[in-house]
Amino acid sequence: MMQTALQVLDREYLEARCSLLEIAAALDRIDRASDEEESNDFNDSRLDLLNQAIALLTEKSHLPNRSERMLLLFSDLD
Amino acid sequence: MQIIQPHYHAIARTAQDYERMAMSGVVAVAEPAFWAGFDRLYPETFLDYFRQISEFEPTRAAEYGIKHYCWVAVNPKEAENPELSREVLKHMPEFYEKPTVLGVGEIGFHKTTKNEEEIFEAQVEQAIKYDQLILIHTPHLQDKVRGTKRTLEVLSHMNVNPERVWIDHVEEHTIREPLEAGYWVGFTLYPVTKCSPKRAVDMLEMYGHERILVNSSADWGPSDPFTLQQCVVQFRARGYSVQDAIEIFHNNPARFLGQNPKFDIKPIQLETIEDEISSNLV
């Protein structure tokens, strides 16, 4: 029998919380390191991808396949 | 590299942990009194537990060349029963006489209730009276900010020396106030909850190395004593020297715990061969 949404959330909440905190800390780390550089305009296409992926998580979309869409975002499709 | 594991619940772990810790450079562990996973019913149950961590565990650790120290206390979860807690408190001074007992801990808040606060204050008072070090647990997850603030409020009205108090389980949102108030703080590294090795190194970079302890708090739950060694690796991978790592992962616990003379492991300083040669020439 499939788990209920509540059962899934009970099981996944702490791990998802942990993953989000790690992402926040990684972005803070990049910010701090770029602040220490002479020019504060550090940019990198991978950072853009990360920001797009984070935006994908916050979309009010009914599409359930976030992980698939995120992997496509990180894929070289040309 | 030599490491001190300042917060470790050995009673919940196997001898294999001791063996692997010894192989990875751990020279000493300190075991705070902890919740057993269920609320104990009798004062005597606590006393037998204190005997286990002050008599049996030192012998088990010694088989692997590790020194084992401990703390005694009624932990915050069981402090919800003040009557039982006060009975235990009556007997705690007997354990301060033991050769490996370093102080009173872990005490503090779990749900930040009035009962917890009453027993927290009573244990701090006893620690001051018997000149013991103090180790304070701060709550998990969503209760952490509230519990940490109340901890600082309670301590501000008591005659404690902040340098002899360690406020544990701090994270990015709770580190600043205790550190600025002069207390020692601890990062507790867990696989999922609390702090991660990378985030601990971030905080070391942001707040410096003074009055900061790092531990893995390995216990009976999902935990891993080697998150501490992972943190050492993360720290070194960011370019810090072995001596820098020794300052944090060996010398800082030696400094804090060494305020109790029973803890006789001193801070160490690496010497280069050139230093040794020149000192021999003098």
XYZ file of C-alpha atoms in Angstrom:
360
model
C 0.000 0.000 0.000
C 1.292 3.440 -0.868
C 2.201 5.801 1.921
C -0.018 8.780 2.663
C 1.312 12.284 2.068
C 1.587 12.732 5.809
C 3.644 9.554 6.154
C 5.979 10.699 3.381
C 6.365 14.119 4.946
C 7.064 12.580 8.360
C 9.811 10.512 6.805
C 11.271 13.171 4.516
C 10.929 16.438 6.435
C 14.239 16.413 8.331
C 16.279 15.237 5.367
C 14.711 17.856 3.087
C 15.326 20.518 5.763
C 18.955 19.387 5.986
C 19.414 19.518 2.193
C 17.958 23.034 2.005
C 20.245 24.223 4.824
C 23.266 22.785 3.026
C 22.307 24.672 -0.149
C 21.818 27.901 1.805
C 25.197 27.448 3.498
C 26.920 26.705 0.175
C 25.505 29.892 -1.384
C 26.568 31.887 1.707
C 30.044 30.385 1.329
C 30.234 31.523 -2.299
C 29.007 34.997 -1.281
C 31.620 35.328 1.431
C 34.410 34.160 -0.863
C 33.334 36.505 -3.672
C 33.136 39.440 -1.223
C 36.797 38.874 -0.456
C 37.781 39.170 -4.115
C 38.767 42.570 -5.443
C 35.774 42.771 -7.736
C 32.435 41.915 -6.187
C 30.882 40.944 -9.499
C 31.722 37.240 -9.377
C 29.599 35.352 -11.821
C 29.616 31.866 -13.220
C 27.126 30.023 -15.404
C 26.886 27.243 -12.815
C 25.685 29.766 -10.258
C 22.979 30.828 -12.695
C 21.934 27.193 -13.032
C 21.732 26.783 -9.281
C 19.564 29.877 -8.996
C 17.292 28.615 -11.779
C 17.000 25.269 -10.005
C 16.053 26.989 -6.748
C 13.450 29.032 -8.628
C 12.079 25.807 -10.096
C 11.482 24.517 -6.562
C 9.388 27.548 -5.682
C 7.218 27.497 -8.817
C 3.522 27.248 -8.130
C 3.284 24.578 -10.745
C 1.069 21.517 -10.677
C 3.718 19.594 -12.579
C 5.003 16.981 -10.155
C 8.251 16.041 -11.879
C 10.557 18.587 -10.250
C 13.549 16.239 -10.162
C 13.229 15.430 -13.887
C 12.908 19.091 -14.818
C 15.859 19.986 -12.615
C 18.058 17.331 -14.223
C 17.066 18.612 -17.663
C 18.036 22.093 -16.503
C 21.489 20.782 -15.589
C 21.781 18.892 -18.919
C 23.597 19.972 -22.049
C 20.837 19.479 -24.600
C 22.466 21.089 -27.640
C 46.520 14.122 14.220
C 45.398 14.031 17.850
C 41.725 14.806 18.490
C 39.594 15.153 21.609
C 35.925 14.177 21.263
C 34.363 16.409 23.916
C 30.752 15.192 23.729
C 30.288 11.467 23.194
C 27.679 9.057 24.553
C 29.840 5.962 24.768
C 27.243 3.972 26.699
C 25.198 3.880 23.472
C 28.079 2.810 21.241
C 30.132 -0.303 20.664
C 33.778 -1.028 21.429
C 34.374 -0.910 17.670
C 33.759 2.843 17.859
C 36.523 3.153 20.451
C 38.846 1.113 18.265
C 38.124 3.151 15.131
C 38.334 6.440 17.052
C 41.711 5.392 18.433
C 42.874 4.584 14.897
C 41.788 8.049 13.754
C 43.694 9.925 16.458
C 41.107 10.345 19.236
C 42.956 10.452 22.564
C 40.075 11.333 24.892
C 36.298 11.445 25.025
C 33.984 13.171 27.505
C 30.545 11.722 28.132
C 27.750 13.966 29.367
C 24.801 12.419 31.204
C 22.063 11.734 28.685
C 18.466 10.675 28.184
C 18.177 6.908 27.859
C 15.439 7.023 25.208
C 12.771 6.615 27.880
C 12.103 8.479 31.125
C 13.756 6.752 34.065
C 11.465 6.099 37.041
C 13.788 5.883 40.047
C 16.633 8.009 41.429
C 18.685 4.861 41.853
C 18.500 4.226 38.109
C 20.333 7.502 37.570
C 22.938 6.621 40.178
C 23.700 3.303 38.529
C 23.954 5.144 35.203
C 26.414 7.610 36.752
C 28.426 4.633 38.005
C 28.449 3.171 34.529
C 29.839 6.332 32.927
C 32.269 7.146 35.752
C 33.529 3.613 36.542
C 32.908 1.199 33.676
C 33.373 3.347 30.580
C 36.878 4.583 31.561
C 38.045 0.973 31.709
C 36.429 0.109 28.352
C 37.977 3.157 26.663
C 41.382 2.505 28.224
C 41.602 -0.809 26.376
C 41.986 1.272 23.227
C 44.302 3.878 24.714
C 41.525 6.469 24.992
C 40.912 8.454 28.165
C 37.244 8.631 29.131
C 35.810 11.458 31.237
C 32.184 12.199 32.098
C 29.628 14.631 33.457
C 26.675 13.949 35.747
C 23.252 15.605 35.587
C 19.549 15.184 35.199
C 19.100 15.860 31.509
C 16.489 18.412 30.351
C 13.895 15.860 29.226
C 13.790 14.164 32.618
C 13.925 17.501 34.460
C 10.211 17.667 33.671
C 9.854 15.520 36.816
C 11.134 17.882 39.565
C 10.528 15.490 42.444
C 12.647 12.753 40.874
C 15.241 15.307 39.738
C 15.709 16.709 43.240
C 16.258 13.214 44.619
C 18.985 12.647 42.032
C 20.537 16.045 42.755
C 20.981 15.085 46.414
C 23.392 12.342 45.327
C 25.267 14.118 42.534
C 27.957 15.620 44.841
C 29.137 12.083 45.642
C 30.142 11.770 42.000
C 32.067 15.061 41.888
C 34.642 13.207 44.006
C 35.230 10.612 41.283
C 38.521 10.907 39.364
C 36.982 11.308 35.888
C 33.872 13.427 36.582
C 34.365 16.910 35.120
C 31.161 18.750 35.963
C 27.408 19.118 35.694
C 25.895 18.409 32.293
C 24.095 18.248 30.109
C 21.468 20.441 31.681
C 19.182 23.126 30.267
C 16.037 23.133 28.198
C 14.216 20.662 25.991
C 10.722 22.209 25.745
C 11.626 25.308 27.795
C 9.041 24.598 30.495
C 8.839 25.935 34.060
C 9.780 22.532 35.496
C 12.846 22.324 33.257
C 13.828 25.838 34.330
C 13.493 25.034 38.028
C 15.803 22.027 37.742
C 18.193 23.840 35.400
C 18.645 26.601 38.012
C 19.049 24.063 40.810
C 21.795 22.253 38.885
C 23.622 25.478 38.014
C 23.489 26.479 41.682
C 24.917 23.118 42.680
C 27.668 23.376 40.075
C 28.657 26.808 41.407
C 28.598 25.541 44.997
C 30.850 22.585 44.175
C 33.033 24.507 41.689
C 32.108 22.267 38.763
C 32.221 22.983 35.030
C 28.800 23.386 33.387
C 27.605 21.891 30.091
C 24.311 23.174 28.731
C 22.156 21.460 26.116
C 20.088 23.723 23.864
C 16.853 22.403 22.347
C 16.501 20.758 18.966
C 15.011 22.208 15.794
C 12.186 24.744 16.146
C 12.649 25.212 19.923
C 16.343 26.074 19.701
C 16.121 29.877 19.508
C 13.566 30.185 22.308
C 15.463 27.771 24.551
C 18.831 29.405 23.938
C 17.475 32.882 24.717
C 15.864 31.639 27.930
C 19.103 29.842 28.874
C 21.015 33.113 28.600
C 18.338 34.986 30.566
C 18.460 32.458 33.404
C 22.266 32.449 33.501
C 22.405 36.265 33.513
C 20.742 36.220 36.945
C 23.143 33.661 38.365
C 26.683 34.006 39.602
C 28.326 31.946 36.865
C 31.734 32.474 35.335
C 30.993 32.287 31.580
C 34.437 30.857 30.886
C 33.453 27.731 32.824
C 30.170 27.264 30.940
C 29.797 25.477 27.582
C 26.575 26.069 25.679
C 26.233 23.208 23.220
C 24.402 22.475 19.961
C 24.613 26.060 18.688
C 24.020 26.717 14.987
C 24.147 29.753 12.739
C 21.062 31.326 14.332
C 22.124 30.785 17.962
C 25.910 31.117 18.073
C 26.305 34.887 18.315
C 24.685 35.709 21.659
C 26.385 33.045 23.816
C 29.759 33.752 22.252
C 29.427 37.512 22.752
C 28.396 36.911 26.373
C 31.728 35.136 26.980
C 30.534 31.521 27.114
C 32.130 28.597 25.317
C 29.947 27.217 22.526
C 29.808 23.817 20.848
C 28.841 22.601 17.384
C 27.260 19.162 17.376
C 27.702 17.362 14.073
C 24.940 15.010 13.009
C 24.245 13.300 9.681
C 20.838 15.002 9.260
C 19.772 17.064 12.277
C 21.780 19.819 13.977
C 24.994 20.968 12.277
C 26.940 19.499 9.350
C 30.756 19.371 9.109
C 30.791 21.953 6.297
C 28.531 24.375 8.167
C 30.713 23.977 11.263
C 33.781 25.031 9.279
C 31.779 27.987 7.911
C 31.082 29.136 11.464
C 34.730 28.682 12.436
C 35.628 30.952 9.524
C 33.018 33.528 10.527
C 33.517 33.547 14.295
C 37.156 32.555 14.765
C 38.580 29.752 16.813
C 38.351 30.980 20.397
C 35.930 29.374 22.867
C 34.554 26.997 20.236
C 34.284 23.223 20.591
C 33.298 20.721 17.907
C 31.818 17.327 18.693
C 29.822 14.555 17.073
C 27.655 13.794 20.106
C 27.317 10.213 18.910
C 24.471 8.537 20.770
C 21.822 5.812 20.375
C 19.992 7.697 17.599
C 20.952 8.303 13.965
C 24.437 9.683 14.576
C 28.042 9.035 13.621
C 31.154 9.650 15.719
C 33.134 10.205 12.542
C 31.308 13.384 11.573
C 34.001 14.955 13.764
C 36.775 13.560 11.594
C 34.792 14.611 8.501
C 34.892 18.123 9.918
C 38.669 17.920 10.349
C 38.953 16.869 6.693
C 36.669 19.723 5.576
C 38.723 22.173 7.624
C 42.026 20.980 6.207
C 40.603 20.866 2.658
C 39.991 24.609 2.905
C 43.701 25.146 3.334
C 44.145 25.387 7.096
C 47.259 23.894 8.629
C 47.536 20.857 10.852
C 48.374 23.166 13.753
C 45.209 25.204 13.064
C 43.232 21.956 13.177
C 44.944 20.881 16.389
C 43.999 24.219 17.981
C 40.309 23.552 17.344
C 39.931 19.793 17.585
C 42.432 19.093 20.367
C 43.623 22.222 22.121
C 40.281 23.971 22.578
C 38.688 20.999 24.385
C 41.915 20.607 26.368
C 41.631 24.281 27.380
C 37.962 24.154 28.375
C 37.895 20.745 30.035
C 41.343 21.369 31.529
C 39.788 23.995 33.780
C 38.970 20.943 35.862
C 42.404 19.656 36.952
C 41.215 16.052 36.584
C 41.386 16.548 32.809
C 45.144 16.363 32.398
C 45.580 16.452 28.617
C 47.404 19.662 27.735
C 47.292 21.700 24.515
C 49.962 20.616 22.060
C 52.120 22.485 19.571
C 53.692 20.832 16.553
C 57.419 21.242 16.305
C 59.272 21.109 13.031
C 62.521 19.183 12.752
C 64.294 22.518 12.205
C 62.873 23.807 15.509
C 64.057 20.672 17.256
C 67.547 20.933 15.780
C 67.894 24.609 16.708
C 66.652 23.976 20.259
C 69.229 21.190 20.636
C 71.958 23.576 19.520
C 71.097 26.169 22.165
